[in-house]
Amino acid sequence: DVILMDLQLPGIDGHTALTRLRADPLTAGIPVVAVSAFAMPADRERALCSGFDGYLMKPISVRDFPDQVREHARGSGGGA
């Protein structure tokens, strides 16, 4: 399992949504990867420091994307 989450969601930002996922025992252990068009190194650092397990920048490379998702799922011990 892995959750891919945009940082700009309607009505809530990704950081707040992540906090809610981590607070729920049913979703707390699922790795959450930020997906964002924010391309500055500080944006990536902020996401990782706030608890995201990874950071993927848009536009997504359709060639690399499947491997990136598998890597994050494996890193959690969730298997893929």
mmCIF file of N, CA and C in Angstrom:
data_model
loop_
_atom_site.group_PDB
_atom_site.id
_atom_site.type_symbol
_atom_site.label_atom_id
_atom_site.label_comp_id
_atom_site.label_asym_id
_atom_site.label_seq_id
_atom_site.Cartn_x
_atom_site.Cartn_y
_atom_site.Cartn_z
ATOM 1 N N ASP A 1 0.836 -1.187 0.000
ATOM 2 C CA ASP A 1 0.000 0.000 0.000
ATOM 3 C C ASP A 1 0.873 1.238 0.000
ATOM 4 N N VAL A 2 0.420 2.231 -0.705
ATOM 5 C CA VAL A 2 1.056 3.541 -0.723
ATOM 6 C C VAL A 2 -0.007 4.557 -1.127
ATOM 7 N N ILE A 3 0.031 5.725 -0.517
ATOM 8 C CA ILE A 3 -0.891 6.803 -0.862
ATOM 9 C C ILE A 3 -0.098 7.874 -1.581
ATOM 10 N N LEU A 4 -0.559 8.265 -2.762
ATOM 11 C CA LEU A 4 0.022 9.370 -3.511
ATOM 12 C C LEU A 4 -0.892 10.563 -3.309
ATOM 13 N N MET A 5 -0.356 11.644 -2.741
ATOM 14 C CA MET A 5 -1.213 12.768 -2.380
ATOM 15 C C MET A 5 -0.685 14.078 -2.931
ATOM 16 N N ASP A 6 -1.543 14.761 -3.666
ATOM 17 C CA ASP A 6 -1.212 16.107 -4.124
ATOM 18 C C ASP A 6 -1.177 17.024 -2.911
ATOM 19 N N LEU A 7 -0.311 18.006 -2.929
ATOM 20 C CA LEU A 7 -0.219 18.936 -1.805
ATOM 21 C C LEU A 7 -1.287 20.017 -1.849
ATOM 22 N N GLN A 8 -1.866 20.255 -3.024
ATOM 23 C CA GLN A 8 -2.920 21.259 -3.154
ATOM 24 C C GLN A 8 -4.236 20.548 -3.447
ATOM 25 N N LEU A 9 -4.978 20.284 -2.386
ATOM 26 C CA LEU A 9 -6.264 19.610 -2.504
ATOM 27 C C LEU A 9 -7.382 20.625 -2.309
ATOM 28 N N PRO A 10 -8.540 20.393 -2.879
ATOM 29 C CA PRO A 10 -9.652 21.320 -2.670
ATOM 30 C C PRO A 10 -10.132 21.274 -1.221
ATOM 31 N N GLY A 11 -10.118 22.416 -0.568
ATOM 32 C CA GLY A 11 -10.635 22.506 0.782
ATOM 33 C C GLY A 11 -9.680 22.104 1.891
ATOM 34 N N ILE A 12 -8.541 21.530 1.550
ATOM 35 C CA ILE A 12 -7.569 21.086 2.552
ATOM 36 C C ILE A 12 -6.210 20.964 1.856
ATOM 37 N N ASP A 13 -5.152 21.271 2.581
ATOM 38 C CA ASP A 13 -3.845 21.077 1.957
ATOM 39 C C ASP A 13 -3.319 19.682 2.307
ATOM 40 N N GLY A 14 -2.362 19.219 1.554
ATOM 41 C CA GLY A 14 -1.822 17.877 1.745
ATOM 42 C C GLY A 14 -1.196 17.651 3.107
ATOM 43 N N HIS A 15 -0.608 18.698 3.679
ATOM 44 C CA HIS A 15 0.021 18.554 4.996
ATOM 45 C C HIS A 15 -1.032 18.274 6.076
ATOM 46 N N THR A 16 -2.166 18.951 5.982
ATOM 47 C CA THR A 16 -3.257 18.721 6.935
ATOM 48 C C THR A 16 -3.848 17.331 6.737
ATOM 49 N N ALA A 17 -4.022 16.945 5.488
ATOM 50 C CA ALA A 17 -4.554 15.611 5.199
ATOM 51 C C ALA A 17 -3.612 14.536 5.734
ATOM 52 N N LEU A 18 -2.304 14.745 5.592
ATOM 53 C CA LEU A 18 -1.329 13.793 6.112
ATOM 54 C C LEU A 18 -1.451 13.665 7.632
ATOM 55 N N THR A 19 -1.619 14.776 8.309
ATOM 56 C CA THR A 19 -1.777 14.754 9.769
ATOM 57 C C THR A 19 -2.973 13.899 10.161
ATOM 58 N N ARG A 20 -4.048 14.030 9.425
ATOM 59 C CA ARG A 20 -5.251 13.238 9.718
ATOM 60 C C ARG A 20 -5.017 11.756 9.449
ATOM 61 N N LEU A 21 -4.314 11.441 8.364
ATOM 62 C CA LEU A 21 -4.016 10.037 8.066
ATOM 63 C C LEU A 21 -3.138 9.418 9.154
ATOM 64 N N ARG A 22 -2.150 10.165 9.613
ATOM 65 C CA ARG A 22 -1.238 9.655 10.643
ATOM 66 C C ARG A 22 -1.936 9.486 11.991
ATOM 67 N N ALA A 23 -2.981 10.264 12.228
ATOM 68 C CA ALA A 23 -3.711 10.184 13.500
ATOM 69 C C ALA A 23 -4.679 9.007 13.542
ATOM 70 N N ASP A 24 -5.017 8.438 12.392
ATOM 71 C CA ASP A 24 -5.970 7.335 12.320
ATOM 72 C C ASP A 24 -5.210 6.011 12.320
ATOM 73 N N PRO A 25 -5.453 5.139 13.300
ATOM 74 C CA PRO A 25 -4.732 3.859 13.365
ATOM 75 C C PRO A 25 -4.876 3.010 12.097
ATOM 76 N N LEU A 26 -5.959 3.177 11.359
ATOM 77 C CA LEU A 26 -6.163 2.388 10.144
ATOM 78 C C LEU A 26 -5.249 2.825 9.000
ATOM 79 N N THR A 27 -4.809 4.077 9.017
ATOM 80 C CA THR A 27 -3.989 4.586 7.916
ATOM 81 C C THR A 27 -2.605 5.063 8.358
ATOM 82 N N ALA A 28 -2.342 5.037 9.648
ATOM 83 C CA ALA A 28 -1.094 5.600 10.174
ATOM 84 C C ALA A 28 0.159 4.951 9.592
ATOM 85 N N GLY A 29 0.100 3.672 9.286
ATOM 86 C CA GLY A 29 1.290 2.968 8.805
ATOM 87 C C GLY A 29 1.465 2.945 7.304
ATOM 88 N N ILE A 30 0.537 3.515 6.567
ATOM 89 C CA ILE A 30 0.634 3.509 5.107
ATOM 90 C C ILE A 30 1.578 4.633 4.673
ATOM 91 N N PRO A 31 2.584 4.312 3.836
ATOM 92 C CA PRO A 31 3.456 5.375 3.358
ATOM 93 C C PRO A 31 2.677 6.361 2.499
ATOM 94 N N VAL A 32 2.970 7.647 2.668
ATOM 95 C CA VAL A 32 2.295 8.702 1.914
ATOM 96 C C VAL A 32 3.358 9.500 1.170
ATOM 97 N N VAL A 33 3.206 9.572 -0.131
ATOM 98 C CA VAL A 33 4.156 10.269 -0.990
ATOM 99 C C VAL A 33 3.487 11.532 -1.524
ATOM 100 N N ALA A 34 4.137 12.664 -1.314
ATOM 101 C CA ALA A 34 3.638 13.932 -1.834
ATOM 102 C C ALA A 34 3.876 13.994 -3.335
ATOM 103 N N VAL A 35 2.895 14.491 -4.051
ATOM 104 C CA VAL A 35 3.010 14.716 -5.488
ATOM 105 C C VAL A 35 2.686 16.184 -5.707
ATOM 106 N N SER A 36 3.616 16.917 -6.312
ATOM 107 C CA SER A 36 3.424 18.360 -6.386
ATOM 108 C C SER A 36 4.130 18.986 -7.570
ATOM 109 N N ALA A 37 3.582 20.109 -8.002
ATOM 110 C CA ALA A 37 4.236 20.922 -9.024
ATOM 111 C C ALA A 37 5.234 21.888 -8.393
ATOM 112 N N PHE A 38 5.229 21.987 -7.057
ATOM 113 C CA PHE A 38 6.206 22.841 -6.378
ATOM 114 C C PHE A 38 7.590 22.239 -6.610
ATOM 115 N N ALA A 39 8.479 22.997 -7.244
ATOM 116 C CA ALA A 39 9.741 22.427 -7.688
ATOM 117 C C ALA A 39 10.965 22.919 -6.920
ATOM 118 N N MET A 40 10.775 23.774 -5.952
ATOM 119 C CA MET A 40 11.921 24.295 -5.209
ATOM 120 C C MET A 40 12.404 23.252 -4.192
ATOM 121 N N PRO A 41 13.711 23.174 -3.976
ATOM 122 C CA PRO A 41 14.226 22.225 -2.980
ATOM 123 C C PRO A 41 13.591 22.410 -1.598
ATOM 124 N N ALA A 42 13.286 23.637 -1.229
ATOM 125 C CA ALA A 42 12.662 23.894 0.080
ATOM 126 C C ALA A 42 11.268 23.273 0.165
ATOM 127 N N ASP A 43 10.558 23.185 -0.962
ATOM 128 C CA ASP A 43 9.227 22.562 -0.968
ATOM 129 C C ASP A 43 9.345 21.073 -0.673
ATOM 130 N N ARG A 44 10.310 20.435 -1.301
ATOM 131 C CA ARG A 44 10.545 19.007 -1.062
ATOM 132 C C ARG A 44 10.945 18.780 0.394
ATOM 133 N N GLU A 45 11.861 19.595 0.878
ATOM 134 C CA GLU A 45 12.343 19.469 2.255
ATOM 135 C C GLU A 45 11.193 19.646 3.254
ATOM 136 N N ARG A 46 10.332 20.621 3.008
ATOM 137 C CA ARG A 46 9.197 20.862 3.907
ATOM 138 C C ARG A 46 8.277 19.641 3.951
ATOM 139 N N ALA A 47 8.014 19.059 2.779
ATOM 140 C CA ALA A 47 7.135 17.890 2.724
ATOM 141 C C ALA A 47 7.750 16.714 3.492
ATOM 142 N N LEU A 48 9.022 16.468 3.275
ATOM 143 C CA LEU A 48 9.668 15.347 3.955
ATOM 144 C C LEU A 48 9.760 15.589 5.459
ATOM 145 N N CYS A 49 10.035 16.825 5.857
ATOM 146 C CA CYS A 49 10.121 17.145 7.281
ATOM 147 C C CYS A 49 8.757 17.064 7.971
ATOM 148 N N SER A 50 7.685 17.284 7.205
ATOM 149 C CA SER A 50 6.356 17.224 7.817
ATOM 150 C C SER A 50 5.822 15.802 7.894
ATOM 151 N N GLY A 51 6.586 14.826 7.380
ATOM 152 C CA GLY A 51 6.198 13.437 7.564
ATOM 153 C C GLY A 51 5.877 12.648 6.316
ATOM 154 N N PHE A 52 5.923 13.282 5.142
ATOM 155 C CA PHE A 52 5.713 12.502 3.915
ATOM 156 C C PHE A 52 6.882 11.541 3.751
ATOM 157 N N ASP A 53 6.597 10.377 3.198
ATOM 158 C CA ASP A 53 7.619 9.353 3.022
ATOM 159 C C ASP A 53 8.416 9.529 1.736
ATOM 160 N N GLY A 54 7.936 10.380 0.862
ATOM 161 C CA GLY A 54 8.617 10.637 -0.396
ATOM 162 C C GLY A 54 8.026 11.857 -1.059
ATOM 163 N N TYR A 55 8.628 12.266 -2.171
ATOM 164 C CA TYR A 55 8.205 13.474 -2.877
ATOM 165 C C TYR A 55 8.423 13.255 -4.360
ATOM 166 N N LEU A 56 7.366 13.364 -5.132
ATOM 167 C CA LEU A 56 7.449 13.263 -6.585
ATOM 168 C C LEU A 56 6.998 14.592 -7.179
ATOM 169 N N MET A 57 7.798 15.099 -8.119
ATOM 170 C CA MET A 57 7.452 16.367 -8.756
ATOM 171 C C MET A 57 6.698 16.136 -10.056
ATOM 172 N N LYS A 58 5.734 17.018 -10.277
ATOM 173 C CA LYS A 58 5.038 17.054 -11.564
ATOM 174 C C LYS A 58 5.873 17.895 -12.520
ATOM 175 N N PRO A 59 5.835 17.634 -13.798
ATOM 176 C CA PRO A 59 5.073 16.556 -14.403
ATOM 177 C C PRO A 59 5.709 15.202 -14.107
ATOM 178 N N ILE A 60 4.863 14.218 -13.939
ATOM 179 C CA ILE A 60 5.299 12.858 -13.648
ATOM 180 C C ILE A 60 5.865 12.229 -14.919
ATOM 181 N N SER A 61 6.962 11.536 -14.793
ATOM 182 C CA SER A 61 7.518 10.780 -15.914
ATOM 183 C C SER A 61 6.782 9.442 -15.982
ATOM 184 N N VAL A 62 6.033 9.222 -17.037
ATOM 185 C CA VAL A 62 5.287 7.962 -17.147
ATOM 186 C C VAL A 62 6.235 6.765 -17.243
ATOM 187 N N ARG A 63 7.435 7.002 -17.668
ATOM 188 C CA ARG A 63 8.424 5.920 -17.746
ATOM 189 C C ARG A 63 8.917 5.535 -16.350
ATOM 190 N N ASP A 64 9.185 6.522 -15.496
ATOM 191 C CA ASP A 64 9.754 6.270 -14.172
ATOM 192 C C ASP A 64 8.713 6.048 -13.078
ATOM 193 N N PHE A 65 7.507 6.512 -13.305
ATOM 194 C CA PHE A 65 6.484 6.515 -12.267
ATOM 195 C C PHE A 65 6.209 5.144 -11.644
ATOM 196 N N PRO A 66 6.003 4.086 -12.422
ATOM 197 C CA PRO A 66 5.730 2.780 -11.788
ATOM 198 C C PRO A 66 6.846 2.322 -10.845
ATOM 199 N N ASP A 67 8.092 2.528 -11.243
ATOM 200 C CA ASP A 67 9.212 2.135 -10.380
ATOM 201 C C ASP A 67 9.267 2.997 -9.128
ATOM 202 N N GLN A 68 8.968 4.286 -9.261
ATOM 203 C CA GLN A 68 8.970 5.176 -8.103
ATOM 204 C C GLN A 68 7.913 4.745 -7.090
ATOM 205 N N VAL A 69 6.742 4.394 -7.561
ATOM 206 C CA VAL A 69 5.671 3.950 -6.665
ATOM 207 C C VAL A 69 6.063 2.648 -5.985
ATOM 208 N N ARG A 70 6.593 1.692 -6.749
ATOM 209 C CA ARG A 70 7.029 0.425 -6.164
ATOM 210 C C ARG A 70 8.114 0.636 -5.118
ATOM 211 N N GLU A 71 9.032 1.542 -5.378
ATOM 212 C CA GLU A 71 10.113 1.830 -4.432
ATOM 213 C C GLU A 71 9.548 2.331 -3.097
ATOM 214 N N HIS A 72 8.574 3.210 -3.145
ATOM 215 C CA HIS A 72 7.992 3.736 -1.910
ATOM 216 C C HIS A 72 7.177 2.675 -1.180
ATOM 217 N N ALA A 73 6.490 1.823 -1.907
ATOM 218 C CA ALA A 73 5.715 0.755 -1.281
ATOM 219 C C ALA A 73 6.658 -0.256 -0.613
ATOM 220 N N ARG A 74 7.754 -0.589 -1.277
ATOM 221 C CA ARG A 74 8.725 -1.524 -0.705
ATOM 222 C C ARG A 74 9.402 -0.935 0.515
ATOM 223 N N GLY A 75 9.708 0.360 0.459
ATOM 224 C CA GLY A 75 10.401 1.015 1.566
ATOM 225 C C GLY A 75 9.606 0.987 2.855
ATOM 226 N N SER A 76 8.292 0.794 2.750
ATOM 227 C CA SER A 76 7.440 0.770 3.935
ATOM 228 C C SER A 76 7.358 -0.604 4.561
ATOM 229 N N GLY A 77 7.884 -1.590 3.849
ATOM 230 C CA GLY A 77 7.713 -2.955 4.323
ATOM 231 C C GLY A 77 6.388 -3.526 3.860
ATOM 232 N N GLY A 78 5.669 -2.739 3.037
ATOM 233 C CA GLY A 78 4.367 -3.158 2.565
ATOM 234 C C GLY A 78 4.447 -4.104 1.388
ATOM 235 N N GLY A 79 5.617 -4.224 0.772
ATOM 236 C CA GLY A 79 5.770 -5.106 -0.376
ATOM 237 C C GLY A 79 5.116 -4.513 -1.605
ATOM 238 N N ALA A 80 5.500 -5.048 -2.765
ATOM 239 C CA ALA A 80 4.895 -4.590 -4.012
ATOM 240 C C ALA A 80 5.103 -5.613 -5.094
#
